[in-house]
Short mmCIF file of C-alpha atoms in Angstrom, two decimals:
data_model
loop_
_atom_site.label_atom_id
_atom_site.label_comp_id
_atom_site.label_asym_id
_atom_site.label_seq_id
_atom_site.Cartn_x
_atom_site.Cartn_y
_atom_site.Cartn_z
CA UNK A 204 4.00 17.22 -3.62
CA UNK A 205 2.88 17.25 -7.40
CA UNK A 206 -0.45 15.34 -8.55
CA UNK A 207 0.97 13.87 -11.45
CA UNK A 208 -0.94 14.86 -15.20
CA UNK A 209 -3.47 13.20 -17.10
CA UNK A 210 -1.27 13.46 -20.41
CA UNK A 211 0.60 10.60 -21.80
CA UNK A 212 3.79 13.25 -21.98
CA UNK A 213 3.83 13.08 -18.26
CA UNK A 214 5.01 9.43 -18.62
CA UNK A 215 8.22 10.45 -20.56
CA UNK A 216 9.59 12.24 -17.54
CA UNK A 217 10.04 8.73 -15.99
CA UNK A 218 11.95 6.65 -18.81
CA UNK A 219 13.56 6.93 -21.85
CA UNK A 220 11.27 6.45 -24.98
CA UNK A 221 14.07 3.56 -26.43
CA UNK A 222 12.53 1.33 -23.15
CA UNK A 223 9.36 0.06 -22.23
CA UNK A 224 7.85 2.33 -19.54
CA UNK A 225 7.67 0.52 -15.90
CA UNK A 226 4.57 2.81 -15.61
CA UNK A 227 2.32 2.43 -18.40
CA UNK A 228 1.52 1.69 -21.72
CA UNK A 229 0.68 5.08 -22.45
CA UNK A 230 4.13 6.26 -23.60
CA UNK A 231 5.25 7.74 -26.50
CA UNK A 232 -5.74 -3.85 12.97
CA UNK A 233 -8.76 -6.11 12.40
CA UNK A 234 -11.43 -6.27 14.64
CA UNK A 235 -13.92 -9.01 12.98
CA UNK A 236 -16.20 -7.70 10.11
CA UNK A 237 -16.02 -4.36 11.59
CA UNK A 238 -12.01 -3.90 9.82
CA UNK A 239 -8.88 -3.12 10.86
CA UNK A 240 -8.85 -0.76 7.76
CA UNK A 241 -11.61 1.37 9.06
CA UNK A 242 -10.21 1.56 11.92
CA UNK A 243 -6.94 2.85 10.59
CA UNK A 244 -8.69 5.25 8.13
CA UNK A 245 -10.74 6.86 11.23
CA UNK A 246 -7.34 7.36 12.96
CA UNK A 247 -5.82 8.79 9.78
CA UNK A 248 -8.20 11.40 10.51
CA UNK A 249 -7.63 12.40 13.95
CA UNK A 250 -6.56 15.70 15.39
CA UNK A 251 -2.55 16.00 16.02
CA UNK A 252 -1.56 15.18 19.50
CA UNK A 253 2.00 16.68 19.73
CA UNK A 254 3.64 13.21 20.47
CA UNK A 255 6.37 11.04 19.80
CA UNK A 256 6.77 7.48 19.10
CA UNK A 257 10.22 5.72 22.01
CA UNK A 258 10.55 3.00 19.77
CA UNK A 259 13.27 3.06 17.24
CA UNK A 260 10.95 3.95 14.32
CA UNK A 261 12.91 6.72 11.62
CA UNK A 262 12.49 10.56 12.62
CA UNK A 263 8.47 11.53 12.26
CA UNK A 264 8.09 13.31 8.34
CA UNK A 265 7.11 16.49 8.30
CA UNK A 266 3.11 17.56 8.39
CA UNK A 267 2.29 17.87 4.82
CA UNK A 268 -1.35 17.87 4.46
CA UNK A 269 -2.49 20.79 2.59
CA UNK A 270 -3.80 20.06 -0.87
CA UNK A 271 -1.38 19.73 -3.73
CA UNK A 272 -0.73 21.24 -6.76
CA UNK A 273 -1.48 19.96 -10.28
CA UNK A 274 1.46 20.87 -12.49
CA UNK A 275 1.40 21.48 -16.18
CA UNK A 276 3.93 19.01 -18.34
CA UNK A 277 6.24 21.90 -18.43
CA UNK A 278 6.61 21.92 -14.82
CA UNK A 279 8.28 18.08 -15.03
CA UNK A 280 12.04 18.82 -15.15
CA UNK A 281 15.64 16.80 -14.84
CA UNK A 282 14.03 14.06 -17.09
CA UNK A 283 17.41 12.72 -16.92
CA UNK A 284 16.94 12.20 -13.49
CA UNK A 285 13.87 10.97 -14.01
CA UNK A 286 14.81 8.02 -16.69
CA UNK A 287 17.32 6.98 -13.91
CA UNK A 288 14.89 6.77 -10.94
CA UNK A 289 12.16 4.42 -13.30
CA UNK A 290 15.10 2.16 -14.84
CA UNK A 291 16.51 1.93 -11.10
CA UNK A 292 13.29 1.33 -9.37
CA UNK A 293 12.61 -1.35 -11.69
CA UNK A 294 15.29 -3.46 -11.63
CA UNK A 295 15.60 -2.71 -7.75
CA UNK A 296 12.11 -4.38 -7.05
CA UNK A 297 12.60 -7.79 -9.48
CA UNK A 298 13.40 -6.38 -12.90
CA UNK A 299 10.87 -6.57 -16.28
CA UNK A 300 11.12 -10.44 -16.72
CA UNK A 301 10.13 -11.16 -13.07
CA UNK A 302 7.39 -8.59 -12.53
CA UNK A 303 5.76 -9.35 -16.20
CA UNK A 304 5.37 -13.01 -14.65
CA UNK A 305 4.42 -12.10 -11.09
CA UNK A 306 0.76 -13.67 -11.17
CA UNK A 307 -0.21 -14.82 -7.69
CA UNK A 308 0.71 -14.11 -4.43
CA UNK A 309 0.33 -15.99 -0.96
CA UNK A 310 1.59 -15.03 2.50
CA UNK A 311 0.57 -14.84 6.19
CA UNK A 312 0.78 -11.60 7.67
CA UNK A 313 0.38 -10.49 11.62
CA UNK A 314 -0.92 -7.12 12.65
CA UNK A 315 0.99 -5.50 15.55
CA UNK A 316 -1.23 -2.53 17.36
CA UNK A 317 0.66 0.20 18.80
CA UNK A 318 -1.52 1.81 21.94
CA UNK A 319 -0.09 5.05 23.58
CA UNK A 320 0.79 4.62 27.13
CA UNK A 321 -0.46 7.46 29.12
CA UNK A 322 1.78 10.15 30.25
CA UNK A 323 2.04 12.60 33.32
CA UNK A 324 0.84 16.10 32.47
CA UNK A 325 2.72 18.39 31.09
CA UNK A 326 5.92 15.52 30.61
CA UNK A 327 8.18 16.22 27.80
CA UNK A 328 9.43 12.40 27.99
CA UNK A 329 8.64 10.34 24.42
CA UNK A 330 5.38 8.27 24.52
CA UNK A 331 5.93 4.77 25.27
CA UNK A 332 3.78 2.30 23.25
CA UNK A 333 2.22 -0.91 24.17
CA UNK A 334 2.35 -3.67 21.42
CA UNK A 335 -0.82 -5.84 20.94
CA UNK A 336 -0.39 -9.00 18.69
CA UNK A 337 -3.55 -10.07 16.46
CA UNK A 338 -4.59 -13.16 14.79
CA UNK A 339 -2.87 -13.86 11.58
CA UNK A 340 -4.27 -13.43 8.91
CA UNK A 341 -3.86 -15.37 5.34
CA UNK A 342 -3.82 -13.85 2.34
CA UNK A 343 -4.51 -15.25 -1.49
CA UNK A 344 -4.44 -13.08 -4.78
CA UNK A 345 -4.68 -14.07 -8.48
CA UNK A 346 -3.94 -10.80 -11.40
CA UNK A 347 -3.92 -10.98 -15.05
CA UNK A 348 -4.11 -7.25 -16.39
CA UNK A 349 -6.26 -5.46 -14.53
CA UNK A 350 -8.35 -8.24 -12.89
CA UNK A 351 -7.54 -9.06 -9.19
CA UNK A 352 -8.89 -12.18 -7.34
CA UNK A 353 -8.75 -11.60 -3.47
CA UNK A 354 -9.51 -13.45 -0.57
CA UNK A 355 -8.04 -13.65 3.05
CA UNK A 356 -8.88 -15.47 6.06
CA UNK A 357 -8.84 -14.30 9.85
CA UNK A 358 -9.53 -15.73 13.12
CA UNK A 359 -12.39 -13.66 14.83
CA UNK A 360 -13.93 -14.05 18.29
CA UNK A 361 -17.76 -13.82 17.85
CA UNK A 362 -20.18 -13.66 21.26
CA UNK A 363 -16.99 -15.64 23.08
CA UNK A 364 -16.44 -18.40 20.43
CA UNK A 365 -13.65 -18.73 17.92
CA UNK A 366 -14.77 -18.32 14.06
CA UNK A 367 -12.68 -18.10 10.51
CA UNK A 368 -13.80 -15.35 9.04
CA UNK A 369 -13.39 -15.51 4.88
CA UNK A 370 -13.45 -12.12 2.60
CA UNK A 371 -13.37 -12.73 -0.89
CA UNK A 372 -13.22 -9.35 -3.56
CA UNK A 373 -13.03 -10.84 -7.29
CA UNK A 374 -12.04 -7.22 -9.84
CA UNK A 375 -13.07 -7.27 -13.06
CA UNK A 376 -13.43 -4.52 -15.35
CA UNK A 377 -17.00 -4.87 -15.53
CA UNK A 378 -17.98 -5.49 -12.15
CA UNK A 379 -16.42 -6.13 -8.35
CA UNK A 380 -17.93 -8.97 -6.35
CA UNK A 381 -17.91 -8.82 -2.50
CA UNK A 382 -18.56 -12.08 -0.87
CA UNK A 383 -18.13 -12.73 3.14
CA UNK A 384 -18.26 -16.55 4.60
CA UNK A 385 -18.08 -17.42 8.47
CA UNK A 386 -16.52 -20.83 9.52
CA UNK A 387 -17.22 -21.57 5.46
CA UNK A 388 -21.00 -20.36 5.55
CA UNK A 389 -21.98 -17.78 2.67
CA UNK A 390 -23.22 -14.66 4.50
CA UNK A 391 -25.36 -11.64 3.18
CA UNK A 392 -23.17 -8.85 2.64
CA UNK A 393 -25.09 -5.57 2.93
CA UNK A 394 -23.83 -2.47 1.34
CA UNK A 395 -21.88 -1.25 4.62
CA UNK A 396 -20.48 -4.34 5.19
CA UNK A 397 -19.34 -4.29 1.46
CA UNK A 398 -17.24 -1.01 1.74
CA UNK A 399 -15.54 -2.27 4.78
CA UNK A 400 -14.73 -5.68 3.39
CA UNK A 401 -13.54 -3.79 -0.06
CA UNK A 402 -11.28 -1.49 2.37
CA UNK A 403 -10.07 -4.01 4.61
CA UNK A 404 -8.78 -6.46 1.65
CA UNK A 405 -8.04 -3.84 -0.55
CA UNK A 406 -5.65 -2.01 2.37
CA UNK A 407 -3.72 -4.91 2.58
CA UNK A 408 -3.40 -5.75 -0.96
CA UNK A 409 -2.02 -2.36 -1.82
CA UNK A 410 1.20 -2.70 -0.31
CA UNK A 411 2.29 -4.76 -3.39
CA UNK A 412 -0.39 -3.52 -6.04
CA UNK A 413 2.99 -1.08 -7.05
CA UNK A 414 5.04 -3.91 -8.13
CA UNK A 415 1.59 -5.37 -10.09
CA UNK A 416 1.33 -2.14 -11.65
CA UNK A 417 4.69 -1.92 -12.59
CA UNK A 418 4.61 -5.66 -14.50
CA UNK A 419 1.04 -4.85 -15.45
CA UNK A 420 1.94 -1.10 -17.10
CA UNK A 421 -1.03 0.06 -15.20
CA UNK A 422 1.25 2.84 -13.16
CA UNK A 423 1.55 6.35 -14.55
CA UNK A 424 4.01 8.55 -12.95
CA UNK A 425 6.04 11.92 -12.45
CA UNK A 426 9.55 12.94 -10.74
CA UNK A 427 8.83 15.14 -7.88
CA UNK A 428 11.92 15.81 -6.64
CA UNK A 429 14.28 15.91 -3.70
CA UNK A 430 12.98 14.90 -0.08
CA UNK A 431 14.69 14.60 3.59
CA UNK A 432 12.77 12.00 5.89
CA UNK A 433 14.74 10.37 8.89
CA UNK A 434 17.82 11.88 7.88
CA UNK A 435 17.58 10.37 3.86
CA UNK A 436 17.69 12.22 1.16
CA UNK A 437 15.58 10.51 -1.22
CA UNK A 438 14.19 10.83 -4.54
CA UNK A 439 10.23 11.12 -5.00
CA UNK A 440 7.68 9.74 -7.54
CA UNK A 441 4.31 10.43 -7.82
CA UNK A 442 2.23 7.34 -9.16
CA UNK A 443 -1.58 6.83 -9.58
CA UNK A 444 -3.22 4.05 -11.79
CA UNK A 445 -5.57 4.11 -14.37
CA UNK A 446 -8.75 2.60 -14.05
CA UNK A 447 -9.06 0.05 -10.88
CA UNK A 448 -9.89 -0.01 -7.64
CA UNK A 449 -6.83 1.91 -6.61
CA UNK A 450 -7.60 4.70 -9.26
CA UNK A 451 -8.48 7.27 -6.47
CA UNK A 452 -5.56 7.25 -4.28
CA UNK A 453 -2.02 8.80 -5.22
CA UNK A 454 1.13 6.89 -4.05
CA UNK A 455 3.97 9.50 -3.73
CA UNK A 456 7.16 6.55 -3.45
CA UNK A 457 10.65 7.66 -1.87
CA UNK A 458 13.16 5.72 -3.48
CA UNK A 459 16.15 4.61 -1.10
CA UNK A 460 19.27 6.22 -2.75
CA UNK A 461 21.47 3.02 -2.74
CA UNK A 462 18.99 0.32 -2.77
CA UNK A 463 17.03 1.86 -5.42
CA UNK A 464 14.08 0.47 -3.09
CA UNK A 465 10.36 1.99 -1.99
CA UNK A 466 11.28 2.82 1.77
CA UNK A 467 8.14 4.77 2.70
CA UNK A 468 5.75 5.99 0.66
CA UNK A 469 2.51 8.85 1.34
CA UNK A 470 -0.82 7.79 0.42
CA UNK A 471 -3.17 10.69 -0.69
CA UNK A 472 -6.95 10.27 -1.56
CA UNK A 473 -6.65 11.51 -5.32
CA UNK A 474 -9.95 13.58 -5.25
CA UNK A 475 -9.46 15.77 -2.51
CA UNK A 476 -6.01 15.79 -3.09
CA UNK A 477 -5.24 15.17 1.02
CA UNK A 478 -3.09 13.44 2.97
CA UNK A 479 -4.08 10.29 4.30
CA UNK A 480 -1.53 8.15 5.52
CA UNK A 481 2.35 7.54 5.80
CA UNK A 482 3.53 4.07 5.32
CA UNK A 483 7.37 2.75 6.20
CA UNK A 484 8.75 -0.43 4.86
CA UNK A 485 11.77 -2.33 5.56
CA UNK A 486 13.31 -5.71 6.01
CA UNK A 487 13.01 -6.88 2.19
CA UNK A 488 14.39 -10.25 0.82
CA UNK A 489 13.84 -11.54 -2.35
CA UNK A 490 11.55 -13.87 -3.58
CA UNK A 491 11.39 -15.56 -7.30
CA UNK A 492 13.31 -12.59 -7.88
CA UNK A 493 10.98 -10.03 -6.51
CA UNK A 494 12.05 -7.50 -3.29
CA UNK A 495 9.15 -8.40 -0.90
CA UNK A 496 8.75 -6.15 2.68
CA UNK A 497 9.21 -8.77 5.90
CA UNK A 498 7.71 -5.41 7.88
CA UNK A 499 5.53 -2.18 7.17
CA UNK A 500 4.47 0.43 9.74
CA UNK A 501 1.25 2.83 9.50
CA UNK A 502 1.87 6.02 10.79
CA UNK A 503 -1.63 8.80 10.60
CA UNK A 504 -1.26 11.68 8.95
CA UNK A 505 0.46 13.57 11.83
CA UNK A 506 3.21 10.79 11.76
CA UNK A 507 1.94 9.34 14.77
CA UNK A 508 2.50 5.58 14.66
CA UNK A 509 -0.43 2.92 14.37
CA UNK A 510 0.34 -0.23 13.29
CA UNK A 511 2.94 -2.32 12.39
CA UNK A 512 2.21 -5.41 9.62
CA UNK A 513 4.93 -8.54 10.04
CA UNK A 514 5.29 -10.40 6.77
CA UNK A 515 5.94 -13.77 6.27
CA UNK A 516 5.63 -16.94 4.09
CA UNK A 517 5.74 -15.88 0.86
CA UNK A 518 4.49 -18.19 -1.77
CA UNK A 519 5.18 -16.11 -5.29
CA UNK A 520 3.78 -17.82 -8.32
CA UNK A 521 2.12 -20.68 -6.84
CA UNK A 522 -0.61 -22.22 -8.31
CA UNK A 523 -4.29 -20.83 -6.43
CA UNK A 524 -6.83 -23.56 -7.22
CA UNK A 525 -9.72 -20.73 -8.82
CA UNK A 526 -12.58 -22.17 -6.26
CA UNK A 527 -10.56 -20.48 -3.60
CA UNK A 528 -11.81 -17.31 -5.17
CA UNK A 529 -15.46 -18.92 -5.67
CA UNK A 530 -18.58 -18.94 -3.26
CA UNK A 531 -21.91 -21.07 -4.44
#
């Protein structure tokens, strides 16, 4: 994998200059307060164990964790490959009209845990996992340009009692506010409990913070060529945005070669230029004309898998009274 260049030429690999770029305008498993998030990052960490996932998840991707390469413009070839990937990927995932008005999004999403059963020494059988449902959780955002209003809303258990836990991030270019509220109650969020509230929120808002970017013009990108994962050939893109809270992580998208949809993409931190993450999506259906996933499934970085995310009611569009975004 390519990190993509700082130059506005990079973003004429992607479409042709007669269209507006989809990238830019630069052409020419939660566990209370503590965070499912963190927990996922710490496991995106861990040492390789050598196994395999039984269930029927798609053929584990290569290791591919050494740091990557920053290309000069003249290493971006095939730009007529290249136009063809952005126009497809576009119109694939809702098309300019419906992603320039995608403004709010609402849905209800259930995390699914995937533990290892053990194994017998030395067995060569695939590892079994053992599925743990948690609580739903509900999920509220508000855009306009680069400013994000966040919140979601989880059922916790707390010293043996039930509570709602609230986690509100409000994005701004001059500032990011972090509030937390338990059964409604404004808490004090210290500056640990910030990050992990910023990461838990901002981990699940990033599955669709692509097709924001791409209505938004906040995405800058570059064609990286062929790859083979679970027996697809598919078509990479490199894509990082400018300025935001996502500004430090590379999104390197594999582009199904008939649907023209993201089926998986690679998350590296964009500083260290590392692997973090692989992330599988599937099960899309539209919605006010956008593709939305009805599944996603973490895998760490040695493809081992970690949790699955189960999508469902949608709400694209719909009015978010502002005080949901509010604490006094």
């Amino acid at each position: 994998m390519r990190l993509i260049p700082t130059l506005p030429l990079a973003l004429l690999a992607l479409l042709p200059v007669a269209t507006a770029s989809p990238w830019s305008a630069l052409e020419g498993s939660s566990t209370s307060c503590g965070g499912w998030a963190a927990a996922l990052g710490a496991a995106f960490g861990a040492p390789a164990t050598g196994v395999s996932s039984a269930r029927q998840e798609p053929a584990p991707a290569p290791k591919d964790d050494a740091p990557v390469k920053k290309p000069s413009v003249q290493d971006i070839s095939s730009k007529s490959k290249a136009d063809l990937l952005g126009e497809a990927l576009l119109e694939a995932h809702g098309g300019a009209e419906a992603l320039e008005k995608f403004t709010s999004l609402q849905f209800t999403v259930t995390p699914v845990e995937l533990r290892p059963l053990p194994q017998a020494p030395g067995s060569d059988e695939p590892v079994q996992y053992e599925e743990v449902r948690k609580a739903p959780i509900h999920f509220q955002s508000s855009f306009s340009g680069a400013d994000r209003s966040l919140r979601m809303d989880e059922d916790v258990e707390v010293n043996g009692r039930e509570h709602t836990t609230t986690k509100i991030v409000t994005i701004t270019e001059a500032v990011t506010e972090v509030y937390l509220l338990l059964d409604g109650q404004k808490r004090t969020v210290v500056a640990e409990s910030r990050d992990s509230i910023i990461a838990d929120i901002t981990t699940l808002a990033g599955q669709f913070d692509i097709l924001i970017g791409l209505g938004t013009r906040q995405l800058r990108g570059a064609y990286d060529g062929p790859a083979r994962r679970g027996g697809v050939e598919y078509e990479t893109v490199v894509a990082q945005f400018f300025g935001g809270i996502n500004s430090d992580k590379l999104y390197r998208l594999y582009l199904n070669p008939t649907t023209h949809l993201v089926d998986r993409y690679d998350l590296y931190d964009a500083n260290s230029q590392r692997l973090t993450s692989k992330l599988e999506i599937s099960g899309y259906a539209p919605y006010e004309g956008l593709q939305l996933p009805s599944t996603l499934l973490f895998r760490n970085r040695q493809s081992e898998p970690l949790m699955r995310w189960e999508f469902s009611d949608y709400l694209v569009n719909a009015e978010i009274d502002p005080e949901r975004f509010t604490v006094e």
